[in-house]
Coordinates of C-alpha atoms in Angstrom, one line a residue:
Chain A
X24 CA -0.2 -0.1 -0.2
X25 CA 3.1 2.3 -1.3
X26 CA 1.9 6.0 -1.3
X27 CA 3.1 8.6 -3.3
X28 CA 6.9 10.2 -2.4
X29 CA 6.2 13.2 -0.7
X30 CA 7.4 15.7 -2.9
X31 CA 5.6 14.4 -5.8
X32 CA 2.3 14.2 -3.8
X33 CA 2.5 18.2 -3.1
X34 CA 3.5 18.4 -6.9
X35 CA -0.4 17.2 -7.1
X36 CA -2.4 18.2 -4.2
X37 CA -0.8 21.7 -4.6
X38 CA -2.9 22.2 -8.9
X39 CA -5.6 20.7 -6.9
X40 CA -6.1 23.1 -4.1
X41 CA -5.9 25.9 -6.5
X42 CA -8.6 24.4 -8.9
X43 CA -10.6 23.9 -5.7
X44 CA -10.5 27.0 -5.2
X45 CA -10.5 28.7 -8.6
X46 CA -13.6 26.4 -8.8
X47 CA -15.3 27.3 -5.6
X48 CA -15.3 31.0 -6.8
X49 CA -16.2 30.1 -9.9
X50 CA -19.1 27.8 -9.8
X51 CA -19.8 26.9 -5.8
X52 CA -22.9 24.5 -6.5
X53 CA -19.9 22.4 -8.8
X54 CA -17.8 22.2 -6.1
X55 CA -20.3 20.6 -3.6
X56 CA -22.1 18.0 -5.9
X57 CA -18.4 17.3 -7.1
X58 CA -17.0 16.2 -2.9
X59 CA -20.3 14.5 -2.6
X60 CA -19.6 12.5 -5.9
X61 CA -16.3 12.1 -5.4
X62 CA -17.5 10.5 -1.8
X63 CA -19.9 8.0 -3.2
X64 CA -16.9 6.7 -5.7
X65 CA -14.3 6.4 -3.3
X66 CA -16.4 4.9 -1.4
X67 CA -17.6 2.3 -4.2
X68 CA -13.8 2.0 -5.6
X69 CA -11.9 1.0 -2.8
X70 CA -13.6 -2.4 -1.6
X71 CA -12.5 -3.3 -5.4
X72 CA -8.9 -1.8 -5.2
X73 CA -8.9 -3.9 -1.8
X74 CA -9.1 -7.0 -3.9
X75 CA -7.1 -5.6 -6.2
X76 CA -4.6 -5.3 -4.6
X77 CA -4.1 -8.2 -2.3
X78 CA -6.3 -10.8 -4.2
X79 CA -4.9 -9.7 -7.6
X80 CA -8.1 -10.1 -9.2
X81 CA -10.4 -7.3 -11.5
X82 CA -14.2 -8.1 -9.9
X83 CA -15.9 -7.2 -12.9
X84 CA -19.1 -7.7 -10.9
X85 CA -18.4 -5.7 -7.9
X86 CA -20.8 -2.9 -9.1
X87 CA -23.6 -5.7 -8.9
X88 CA -23.0 -6.5 -6.3
X89 CA -23.0 -3.6 -5.0
X90 CA -27.0 -3.7 -7.1
X91 CA -27.3 -6.4 -4.9
X92 CA -27.0 -4.5 -1.7
X93 CA -29.2 -1.9 -2.2
X94 CA -32.1 -3.7 -3.4
X95 CA -31.9 -5.9 -0.2
X96 CA -32.0 -2.9 1.4
X97 CA -35.4 -1.4 -1.4
X98 CA -36.8 -5.0 0.0
X99 CA -36.0 -4.7 3.2
X100 CA -37.3 -1.1 2.9
X101 CA -40.8 -2.1 1.3
X102 CA -42.0 -5.0 3.3
X103 CA -40.9 -3.2 7.0
X104 CA -42.0 0.4 5.8
X105 CA -38.5 1.2 7.4
X106 CA -36.1 2.5 7.3
X107 CA -33.5 1.7 4.3
X108 CA -30.2 2.7 6.6
X109 CA -31.0 -0.2 8.6
X110 CA -30.7 -2.4 6.2
X111 CA -26.5 -1.5 6.1
X112 CA -25.7 -4.2 9.0
X113 CA -27.4 -7.2 7.2
X114 CA -26.9 -6.1 3.6
X115 CA -23.6 -6.4 4.6
X116 CA -23.7 -10.1 6.9
X117 CA -26.0 -11.1 3.6
X118 CA -23.1 -10.0 1.0
X119 CA -20.0 -11.1 3.5
X120 CA -21.7 -14.5 3.6
X121 CA -22.7 -14.4 -0.4
X122 CA -18.6 -13.9 -0.7
X123 CA -16.9 -16.7 1.1
X124 CA -19.5 -19.0 -0.8
X125 CA -18.8 -16.8 -4.6
X126 CA -15.0 -17.6 -3.4
X127 CA -15.6 -21.2 -2.7
X128 CA -16.8 -21.7 -5.7
X129 CA -15.7 -19.9 -8.1
X130 CA -12.9 -16.9 -7.8
X131 CA -10.9 -19.8 -6.0
X132 CA -10.5 -21.5 -9.1
X133 CA -8.6 -18.8 -11.4
X134 CA -6.4 -17.9 -8.5
X135 CA -2.9 -18.7 -10.2
X136 CA -4.5 -19.3 -13.6
X137 CA -4.7 -16.7 -16.8
X138 CA -5.4 -13.1 -16.2
X139 CA -8.7 -14.0 -19.1
X140 CA -10.4 -17.1 -18.0
X141 CA -10.1 -14.1 -15.0
X142 CA -11.8 -11.2 -16.1
X143 CA -14.5 -14.0 -18.3
X144 CA -15.1 -15.4 -15.2
X145 CA -15.9 -12.1 -13.7
X146 CA -17.8 -11.1 -16.4
X147 CA -19.4 -13.9 -16.2
X148 CA -20.4 -13.6 -12.6
X149 CA -21.5 -9.9 -14.0
X150 CA -24.1 -11.1 -16.4
X151 CA -25.4 -13.8 -14.1
X152 CA -25.7 -11.2 -11.4
X153 CA -27.2 -8.5 -13.3
X154 CA -30.0 -10.9 -15.3
X155 CA -31.5 -12.4 -12.0
X156 CA -32.1 -9.3 -10.7
X157 CA -33.8 -8.4 -13.7
X158 CA -35.6 -11.7 -13.6
X159 CA -36.6 -10.7 -10.0
X160 CA -37.5 -7.3 -10.1
X161 CA -37.7 -6.1 -13.8
X162 CA -35.4 -3.4 -15.2
X163 CA -37.7 -0.9 -14.3
X164 CA -36.4 1.9 -12.0
X165 CA -36.3 1.6 -7.9
X166 CA -36.1 4.0 -5.2
X167 CA -37.0 5.0 -1.8
X168 CA -37.7 8.9 -0.5
X169 CA -36.7 9.7 2.8
X170 CA -37.1 13.0 4.8
X171 CA -33.7 12.9 5.7
X172 CA -32.1 13.0 2.1
X173 CA -33.6 17.0 1.0
X174 CA -31.9 18.5 3.9
X175 CA -30.0 21.5 3.1
X176 CA -27.9 24.0 4.4
X177 CA -27.7 27.5 4.5
X178 CA -24.5 29.4 4.0
X179 CA -24.8 32.9 2.5
X180 CA -27.0 33.2 -0.4
X181 CA -25.9 30.2 -1.1
X182 CA -28.8 26.7 -0.2
X183 CA -27.0 23.2 -1.2
X184 CA -28.3 19.7 0.0
X185 CA -26.3 18.3 3.2
X186 CA -27.4 14.6 2.8
X187 CA -24.5 13.8 0.2
X188 CA -21.9 14.4 2.6
X189 CA -22.6 11.2 3.8
X190 CA -20.7 9.7 1.3
X191 CA -17.6 11.7 1.6
X192 CA -17.9 10.3 5.5
X193 CA -18.4 6.9 4.2
X194 CA -15.8 6.8 2.1
X195 CA -13.2 8.5 4.8
X196 CA -14.3 6.0 8.0
X197 CA -14.1 3.4 5.1
X198 CA -10.2 4.6 4.4
X199 CA -9.5 4.3 7.8
X200 CA -10.8 1.7 8.3
X201 CA -9.1 -0.5 5.6
X202 CA -5.8 0.8 6.4
X203 CA -6.3 0.3 10.2
X204 CA -7.2 -3.5 9.3
X205 CA -4.0 -4.0 6.5
X206 CA -1.5 -2.4 9.0
X207 CA -2.3 -2.9 12.6
X208 CA -4.1 -6.3 12.9
X209 CA -3.0 -9.3 12.1
X210 CA -5.1 -10.7 9.7
X211 CA -4.8 -7.7 7.8
X212 CA -0.9 -7.6 8.0
X213 CA -1.5 -11.6 7.0
X214 CA -4.2 -10.2 3.5
X215 CA -1.0 -7.6 3.2
X216 CA 2.2 -10.0 3.0
X217 CA -0.1 -12.6 1.0
X218 CA -0.4 -10.0 -2.1
X219 CA 3.1 -8.7 -1.3
X220 CA 4.3 -11.9 -1.9
X221 CA 2.0 -15.4 -2.3
X222 CA 4.9 -17.1 -1.6
X223 CA 6.9 -15.8 0.6
X224 CA 3.3 -15.7 2.7
X225 CA 2.7 -19.0 2.2
X226 CA 5.9 -20.3 3.1
X227 CA 5.5 -18.7 6.8
X228 CA 2.9 -19.4 7.2
X229 CA 0.0 -17.9 6.3
X230 CA -3.1 -19.9 4.8
X231 CA -3.6 -17.6 1.8
X232 CA -6.2 -19.3 0.7
X233 CA -8.2 -18.5 3.6
X234 CA -7.2 -14.7 3.8
X235 CA -7.8 -13.7 0.3
X236 CA -11.6 -16.2 1.4
X237 CA -11.5 -13.6 3.9
X238 CA -10.9 -10.2 1.4
X239 CA -12.9 -11.0 -0.5
X240 CA -16.3 -11.6 1.4
X241 CA -15.0 -8.2 3.3
X242 CA -14.7 -6.4 0.4
X243 CA -18.3 -7.0 -1.0
X244 CA -19.3 -6.7 2.4
X245 CA -18.6 -2.6 2.0
X246 CA -19.9 -3.1 -1.5
X247 CA -23.2 -4.1 -0.3
X248 CA -22.9 -1.9 2.9
X249 CA -22.4 1.2 0.5
X250 CA -25.0 -0.1 -1.8
X251 CA -27.2 0.4 1.0
X252 CA -26.2 4.1 0.9
X253 CA -26.3 4.3 -2.8
X254 CA -30.0 3.3 -2.8
X255 CA -31.2 6.3 -0.4
X256 CA -29.4 9.3 -2.7
X257 CA -30.2 7.8 -6.4
X258 CA -32.1 5.1 -8.3
X259 CA -31.1 1.3 -8.6
X260 CA -32.2 -0.6 -11.4
X261 CA -30.4 -4.5 -12.3
X262 CA -27.4 -2.6 -15.2
X263 CA -26.8 0.5 -12.7
X264 CA -23.3 -2.1 -11.1
X265 CA -21.6 -1.9 -14.3
X266 CA -20.6 1.8 -15.1
X267 CA -19.4 1.7 -11.2
X268 CA -17.1 -1.8 -11.9
X269 CA -15.6 0.3 -14.9
X270 CA -15.1 3.8 -13.1
X271 CA -13.8 1.6 -9.6
X272 CA -11.0 0.2 -11.8
X273 CA -10.4 3.5 -13.8
X274 CA -9.5 5.2 -9.7
X275 CA -7.8 1.9 -8.5
X276 CA -5.5 1.9 -12.0
X277 CA -5.4 6.0 -11.6
X278 CA -4.0 6.0 -8.1
X279 CA -1.7 3.1 -8.6
X280 CA -2.9 0.0 -8.6
X281 CA -3.2 -1.1 -4.3
X282 CA -3.2 2.5 -3.3
X283 CA -6.1 3.1 -1.3
X284 CA -5.0 6.9 -0.3
X285 CA -4.3 7.5 -4.1
X286 CA -8.3 6.7 -4.6
X287 CA -9.4 10.0 -2.6
X288 CA -7.7 12.4 -4.1
X289 CA -8.5 10.7 -7.4
X290 CA -11.9 10.1 -7.0
X291 CA -12.3 14.0 -5.6
X292 CA -10.4 14.9 -8.7
X293 CA -12.3 13.2 -11.3
X294 CA -15.5 13.7 -8.6
X295 CA -15.0 18.0 -9.4
X296 CA -14.8 17.0 -13.4
X297 CA -17.6 15.0 -13.8
X298 CA -19.9 17.3 -12.0
X299 CA -18.2 20.5 -13.5
X300 CA -19.1 19.1 -17.1
X301 CA -22.9 17.6 -16.1
X302 CA -23.8 20.7 -14.1
X303 CA -23.3 22.9 -17.1
X304 CA -25.8 23.2 -19.6
X305 CA -25.0 22.4 -22.4
X306 CA -22.7 20.0 -21.9
X307 CA -24.7 17.8 -19.1
X308 CA -25.4 14.6 -21.0
X309 CA -21.4 14.8 -21.7
X310 CA -20.1 14.1 -18.4
X311 CA -20.1 10.3 -18.7
X312 CA -17.3 9.9 -20.9
X313 CA -15.5 11.9 -18.7
X314 CA -14.1 8.6 -16.7
X315 CA -13.4 7.4 -20.2
X316 CA -11.3 10.0 -21.1
X317 CA -9.7 9.4 -18.0
X318 CA -8.2 5.9 -18.0
X319 CA -7.1 6.3 -22.0
X320 CA -4.6 9.3 -20.6
X321 CA -4.1 6.6 -17.6
X322 CA -3.0 4.1 -19.8
X323 CA -1.2 6.4 -21.6
X324 CA 0.9 7.7 -18.9
X325 CA 1.8 4.5 -17.9
X326 CA 2.8 3.4 -21.4
X327 CA 4.7 6.3 -21.9
X328 CA 6.6 5.9 -18.0
X329 CA 7.5 1.5 -18.6
X330 CA 9.2 2.7 -22.0
X331 CA 11.2 5.1 -20.7
X332 CA 12.8 3.0 -17.8
Chain B
X3 CA -25.4 -23.7 -47.8
X4 CA -27.6 -23.6 -50.2
X5 CA -30.4 -24.8 -47.9
X6 CA -32.8 -21.5 -47.8
X7 CA -34.1 -22.2 -51.5
X8 CA -36.0 -24.6 -50.5
X9 CA -37.0 -23.2 -46.4
X10 CA -39.1 -21.2 -45.4
X11 CA -39.0 -17.8 -44.6
X12 CA -38.6 -17.4 -41.0
X13 CA -35.7 -20.7 -41.1
X14 CA -34.1 -18.3 -43.8
X15 CA -34.4 -15.4 -40.8
X16 CA -33.0 -17.7 -38.3
X17 CA -30.0 -18.2 -40.5
X18 CA -29.0 -14.8 -41.0
X19 CA -29.2 -13.8 -37.6
X20 CA -27.3 -17.2 -36.4
X21 CA -24.3 -16.5 -39.6
X22 CA -24.7 -12.3 -37.7
X23 CA -23.6 -14.2 -34.5
X24 CA -20.7 -16.6 -35.8
X25 CA -18.9 -13.5 -37.7
X26 CA -18.9 -11.7 -34.6
X27 CA -17.8 -15.0 -32.5
X28 CA -14.9 -15.6 -35.0
X29 CA -14.0 -11.8 -35.0
X30 CA -13.8 -11.5 -31.2
X31 CA -11.4 -15.2 -30.7
X32 CA -9.7 -13.9 -33.5
X33 CA -8.9 -11.2 -31.1
X34 CA -8.3 -14.0 -28.1
X35 CA -5.8 -15.7 -29.8
X36 CA -3.8 -12.7 -29.1
X37 CA -4.1 -13.1 -25.2
X38 CA -6.3 -10.0 -25.7
X39 CA -10.1 -9.7 -24.1
X40 CA -12.1 -7.1 -25.9
X41 CA -15.6 -6.8 -24.4
X42 CA -16.6 -4.2 -26.3
X43 CA -18.4 -5.9 -29.9
X44 CA -21.4 -4.7 -29.1
X45 CA -19.5 -1.3 -29.7
X46 CA -18.0 -1.9 -32.7
X47 CA -20.9 -3.7 -34.1
X48 CA -23.3 -0.3 -33.6
X49 CA -20.5 1.8 -35.0
X50 CA -20.5 0.2 -38.3
X51 CA -24.4 -0.1 -38.1
X52 CA -24.3 3.4 -37.7
X53 CA -22.5 4.0 -40.3
X54 CA -23.9 2.9 -42.7
X55 CA -27.2 3.4 -41.6
X56 CA -26.0 7.4 -41.8
X57 CA -24.1 7.4 -44.8
X58 CA -26.9 5.3 -46.8
X59 CA -29.6 7.9 -45.9
X60 CA -27.6 11.2 -45.4
X61 CA -25.2 10.6 -49.2
X62 CA -27.5 8.2 -50.6
X63 CA -24.0 5.6 -50.6
X64 CA -25.8 2.6 -52.3
X65 CA -26.5 0.1 -49.6
X66 CA -23.7 -2.5 -50.0
X67 CA -21.2 0.2 -50.0
X68 CA -22.2 1.8 -47.3
X69 CA -21.9 -1.8 -45.7
X70 CA -18.0 -1.5 -46.6
X71 CA -18.0 2.0 -45.3
X72 CA -19.3 0.6 -41.6
X73 CA -16.3 -2.1 -41.6
X74 CA -13.7 0.8 -42.2
X75 CA -15.2 3.5 -39.8
X76 CA -15.3 0.5 -37.0
X77 CA -11.8 -0.2 -37.6
X78 CA -10.8 3.4 -38.1
X79 CA -11.9 2.8 -34.1
X80 CA -10.2 0.6 -33.6
X81 CA -6.8 1.7 -34.8
X82 CA -7.9 5.3 -32.8
X83 CA -8.2 2.7 -29.9
X84 CA -6.1 -0.2 -30.0
X85 CA -2.4 2.6 -30.4
X86 CA -3.3 4.5 -27.4
X87 CA -4.6 1.0 -25.4
X88 CA -3.5 -2.1 -26.1
X89 CA 0.6 -0.5 -24.9
X90 CA -0.6 -2.1 -21.7
X91 CA -2.3 -4.9 -22.2
X92 CA -4.7 -7.4 -20.5
X93 CA -6.5 -6.0 -17.9
X94 CA -6.7 -2.4 -19.0
X95 CA -7.3 -3.2 -22.5
X96 CA -10.4 -5.6 -21.4
X97 CA -11.7 -2.5 -19.1
X98 CA -12.3 0.2 -21.7
X99 CA -13.1 -1.8 -24.0
X100 CA -16.2 -3.1 -21.8
X101 CA -16.4 0.7 -21.4
X102 CA -16.8 1.5 -24.9
X103 CA -20.0 0.2 -26.0
X104 CA -21.7 2.7 -23.4
X105 CA -19.4 5.1 -24.3
X106 CA -20.5 5.2 -28.3
X107 CA -23.8 5.2 -26.9
X108 CA -23.6 8.6 -24.8
X109 CA -22.0 9.9 -28.4
X110 CA -25.4 8.6 -30.5
X111 CA -27.5 10.1 -28.0
X112 CA -26.1 13.1 -27.7
X113 CA -25.8 13.9 -31.6
X114 CA -29.2 14.4 -32.5
X115 CA -28.8 16.6 -35.0
X116 CA -26.3 13.7 -36.9
X117 CA -28.0 10.5 -35.2
X118 CA -31.6 11.2 -35.0
X119 CA -30.4 10.8 -30.7
X120 CA -32.3 8.6 -29.1
X121 CA -35.1 7.9 -31.0
X122 CA -32.5 6.3 -33.6
X123 CA -32.8 6.6 -37.7
X124 CA -35.2 4.7 -39.3
X125 CA -34.1 3.2 -43.4
X126 CA -36.6 4.2 -46.2
X127 CA -36.1 0.9 -47.2
X128 CA -34.2 -1.8 -46.2
X129 CA -31.7 -3.3 -48.5
X130 CA -32.4 -6.0 -51.7
X131 CA -36.1 -4.7 -50.2
X132 CA -36.6 -6.3 -47.3
X133 CA -35.8 -9.9 -49.7
X134 CA -34.7 -12.8 -46.9
X135 CA -32.9 -14.5 -49.7
X136 CA -30.6 -12.4 -50.3
X137 CA -29.9 -11.4 -46.7
X138 CA -29.2 -14.9 -46.7
X139 CA -26.6 -14.8 -49.3
X140 CA -24.9 -11.2 -48.2
X141 CA -24.2 -12.8 -44.8
X142 CA -23.4 -16.0 -45.8
X143 CA -20.1 -14.1 -47.5
X144 CA -20.0 -12.6 -44.7
X145 CA -19.1 -15.6 -42.6
X146 CA -16.8 -17.3 -45.1
X147 CA -14.7 -14.1 -45.5
X148 CA -14.1 -14.4 -42.1
X149 CA -14.1 -18.1 -41.9
X150 CA -11.3 -17.3 -44.1
X151 CA -9.8 -14.5 -42.6
X152 CA -9.6 -16.6 -39.3
X153 CA -7.6 -19.4 -41.5
X154 CA -5.3 -17.1 -43.3
X155 CA -4.2 -16.4 -39.0
X156 CA -4.4 -19.7 -38.3
X157 CA -1.8 -20.5 -41.6
X158 CA 0.7 -18.5 -41.8
X159 CA 3.4 -16.3 -40.1
X160 CA 0.8 -14.2 -38.2
X161 CA -0.3 -17.6 -36.2
X162 CA 2.8 -17.5 -34.9
X163 CA 3.3 -13.6 -34.1
X164 CA -0.1 -14.1 -32.1
X165 CA 0.4 -17.6 -30.2
X166 CA 3.7 -17.0 -28.9
X167 CA 2.6 -13.6 -27.8
X168 CA -0.6 -15.0 -25.9
X169 CA 2.1 -18.3 -24.4
X170 CA 5.3 -16.0 -23.6
X171 CA 4.9 -12.3 -24.3
X172 CA 9.6 -12.2 -23.0
X173 CA 9.9 -14.8 -25.4
X174 CA 8.4 -13.2 -28.1
X175 CA 9.6 -9.7 -27.3
X176 CA 13.6 -11.3 -27.3
X177 CA 12.2 -12.7 -30.4
X178 CA 11.8 -9.4 -32.3
X179 CA 8.6 -9.5 -33.1
X180 CA 6.5 -5.9 -32.8
X181 CA 3.3 -7.5 -30.0
X182 CA 2.6 -4.1 -30.7
X183 CA 2.0 -3.9 -34.0
X184 CA 0.4 -6.9 -34.0
X185 CA -1.8 -6.6 -30.9
X186 CA -2.7 -3.1 -33.4
X187 CA -3.3 -4.9 -36.5
X188 CA -5.3 -7.6 -35.2
X189 CA -7.3 -5.4 -33.1
X190 CA -8.1 -3.7 -36.5
X191 CA -9.0 -6.6 -39.0
X192 CA -11.3 -8.2 -36.6
X193 CA -13.2 -5.1 -35.6
X194 CA -13.6 -4.2 -39.0
X195 CA -15.4 -7.4 -39.2
X196 CA -17.9 -6.3 -36.0
X197 CA -18.5 -3.6 -38.4
X198 CA -19.0 -4.9 -41.6
X199 CA -21.6 -7.8 -39.6
X200 CA -23.3 -4.3 -37.6
X201 CA -23.4 -3.0 -40.4
X202 CA -25.3 -5.3 -42.1
X203 CA -27.6 -5.7 -39.5
X204 CA -28.7 -2.4 -39.5
X205 CA -29.4 -2.4 -43.5
X206 CA -31.2 -5.9 -43.2
X207 CA -33.5 -3.8 -40.7
X208 CA -33.8 -0.6 -41.8
X209 CA -33.4 0.8 -38.4
X210 CA -30.4 1.9 -35.7
X211 CA -31.1 3.1 -32.0
X212 CA -28.8 4.1 -29.0
X213 CA -30.4 0.8 -27.3
X214 CA -31.6 -1.6 -29.7
X215 CA -28.3 -1.3 -31.8
X216 CA -26.0 -1.0 -29.2
X217 CA -27.3 -4.0 -27.7
X218 CA -25.2 -6.3 -24.4
X219 CA -26.7 -9.0 -27.0
X220 CA -23.9 -8.7 -29.8
X221 CA -20.9 -9.0 -26.6
X222 CA -22.6 -11.2 -24.5
X223 CA -23.8 -14.1 -26.9
X224 CA -20.2 -14.1 -28.9
X225 CA -18.5 -14.3 -25.7
X226 CA -20.8 -17.5 -24.6
X227 CA -20.0 -19.0 -28.1
X228 CA -16.6 -19.2 -28.1
X229 CA -16.0 -20.3 -24.4
X230 CA -18.9 -23.0 -25.0
X231 CA -17.2 -24.1 -28.8
X232 CA -13.7 -23.7 -27.5
X233 CA -11.8 -20.3 -27.9
X234 CA -8.3 -20.6 -29.8
X235 CA -9.8 -22.0 -33.4
X236 CA -12.1 -21.8 -36.0
X237 CA -13.7 -24.9 -35.7
X238 CA -15.2 -24.2 -32.1
X239 CA -16.3 -20.4 -32.3
X240 CA -18.4 -22.2 -35.5
X241 CA -20.1 -24.8 -33.6
X242 CA -20.4 -22.6 -31.0
X243 CA -22.6 -20.0 -32.9
X244 CA -24.7 -22.7 -34.2
X245 CA -25.3 -24.7 -31.5
X246 CA -25.7 -21.6 -29.0
X247 CA -27.3 -19.6 -32.1
X248 CA -30.8 -22.1 -32.5
X249 CA -31.0 -22.2 -28.9
X250 CA -31.2 -18.7 -28.4
X251 CA -34.2 -17.7 -30.9
X252 CA -36.4 -20.7 -29.0
X253 CA -34.7 -18.7 -25.3
X254 CA -35.5 -15.6 -26.3
X255 CA -39.4 -16.5 -26.9
X256 CA -39.4 -18.0 -23.6
X257 CA -37.5 -16.0 -21.3
X258 CA -38.1 -12.7 -22.8
X259 CA -36.0 -11.1 -19.7
X260 CA -33.7 -13.2 -18.8
X261 CA -32.2 -15.5 -21.8
X262 CA -29.2 -13.7 -21.0
X263 CA -29.1 -15.1 -18.0
X264 CA -28.0 -18.7 -19.3
X265 CA -25.1 -16.9 -21.6
X266 CA -24.0 -15.3 -18.6
X267 CA -23.9 -18.7 -17.0
X268 CA -22.5 -20.5 -19.6
X269 CA -19.8 -18.2 -19.6
X270 CA -19.2 -18.6 -15.8
X271 CA -20.0 -22.6 -16.0
X272 CA -17.1 -23.5 -18.7
X273 CA -14.7 -21.4 -17.3
X274 CA -14.6 -23.4 -14.3
X275 CA -15.3 -26.6 -15.8
X276 CA -13.6 -26.9 -19.3
X277 CA -12.2 -23.8 -20.0
X278 CA -10.9 -25.9 -23.4
X279 CA -14.7 -25.1 -24.5
X280 CA -17.0 -28.1 -25.7
X281 CA -15.9 -28.7 -28.5
X282 CA -12.3 -29.3 -26.9
X283 CA -13.1 -31.6 -25.0
X284 CA -14.9 -33.4 -27.2
X285 CA -11.6 -33.4 -30.0
X286 CA -9.5 -34.1 -26.3
X287 CA -12.1 -37.2 -26.0
X288 CA -11.6 -38.5 -29.0
X289 CA -7.5 -38.6 -29.6
X290 CA -7.9 -40.3 -26.7
X291 CA -10.0 -43.1 -27.4
X292 CA -7.9 -43.4 -31.2

C-alpha cells in the first residue's frame, strides 16, 4: 500500500487545491456536488481496489454486488416500512456470506490461472447477477424517498443539499477502517503480506487461501453496505452496477493498483471534473465520458513511463 | 448451404441471425488468440451500423457500399483505440473495451442532429427491398470471408506471432517480434468484421437506435458461443454459434426477460469446468479413444 513520495504528493495537492479554490469562487455548486460525488465514487472503488491489491483479481461483478446490496435494502424498506439505512448491517452481513460462497465456488479456481480466465469468469458472474436481478425485480428503476435526504444548509446566499456528504463520510471511514485493518490487525498484516508476495506468505505459514476468502468477503460486504447508502439517493436498476465497476477500476488504475489513499485524491479530481461538466447546461450529457478519457490518459502515461524506464 | 432456396422465410431469417453471431464470435476469438480480450464487440457492431445507416441516408450511398463504409469506420475507431490502449494490454485493455459500448451510446445520444438522438434513425427501405433470401446470401458471403481470414491467421506467419504473444510475451518480444504492431493489426481487422456485420444488420432492419444497436447481446452471445465451442480455433466458435444460435431464438421466446442469464451461466460454468470448451473436450475425448 505505498503512497506517493512526499515531494510528488505536493505536486498534485497544490494544483488541485488551487483548482478547487478557483472553481469554488466561480461555480460553488459544482464543487459541492463534485465533492459529494467523489465521496460516493471513492466509497465504491475502495473495496474493489482491496481485492485488486491483495487477491490480484479484477472483479468485474463489483458494481453488481453493490446493486444486490441496494436491492436488499429496497426489499427491506418496502416490507417493513422502515428506514432503508437500517438494512446496512444485514446487507453487509448477507454480502459477506455470499462473498464466501462465491469465492469458494468460483474465484478460488481461477487464482493462478490466466488473466483471461479471471476476466471472463467475473464478467460471467456480472451477467448472472444482472440478469437474476432483472428476473426477480424487472428492469424498472426503483428508489426510496426519505425525508432526511433532502436536508439542506445555507451559507450566505448559497443553499445546498447536505445529505450527499454522507458519502464523503462513508469513504473516509472506509479508508480509515481498511488502513487500520491492513496495518494494525494480524489478519490484515497477513493480507498485506499475501498481496505483496503470496509464495513468501505461504512459506511463513499464512493460509493464503483463507486470507483471500476473507478479503473477498470483506470487499463484498463493504460493496453491499455502500449499495444501501447508494439507494437512499439514487435510483437502482439491475444494470446500474456496470458503470460503477468501470469507474471503480478507473480510480484504482489512476491511483496505482493497490494504493488506497490515492483513490481518495483521484476520486476528488474526477468527481469535480464530472460535476463541472454535468452542471453546465449545454454539455451535461457528455459527463459520462470523463472517466473514459481519464482511463485512456492513465494508460498512455503508464505505457510511456514503462518505455522510458 | 443452399438450403434457404427450399426453406421458409422464418428459417431463412434464423439462419441469417446465426450467421451474424457466427461472424461476431469468430472475430472475437481471433483477438483472443493474441491473449487480448475485448468486451466491446457491441460497440464496433454499433459503429458499423450507424455509419452505414447515416451514409446511406445522408449521402445516398448504395447499401452495399455503405456496409463497406461501416467496416472502415469500425476499423478506424479500433485503430485509434488500439494505438492508445494496446500498449498496456490485459486488464487495462479489457476494461477500456468494456466501457466502449456505453461510450459510443453516449456519443450517439448526444448528437441528435446527426444520429437522431435517443429515438434513433429509420432508413427508407431495407437492403434488397427486404428480400430474406438475398440477405441470407449476403451474410453467408461475409461469414465465409470471416472464416477465410480466421484460417489465414491460423496458417500464416501471423499465427506464430500471435500465439507466441499469448503463450510467452517475453520470448515473443526477445525474438524481435513487434507485439504491439500485431495486436493493433488483429484488433483493427476483427473490429472491421464486427463493423461490417453491424452495418449489414442496420441495412437489414433499416433502423438504428442507441439501445437496440448497441445491445449487450452482441457482446455477450459471441463470447458465450466461443467459450462453449472452444476458444483459439476456427471450428470452436463456428460450432458454438450453430448450437447456441439455434437455442438463442427459442430462449428469447421462452424467457424474454431472462434469456441472457443462460449466457452468463454458460460463460461462468465453461471457465470453471472445461476451459477448453465443449468442442475442445470432445476432441480431447476423441483423441484419447484413438
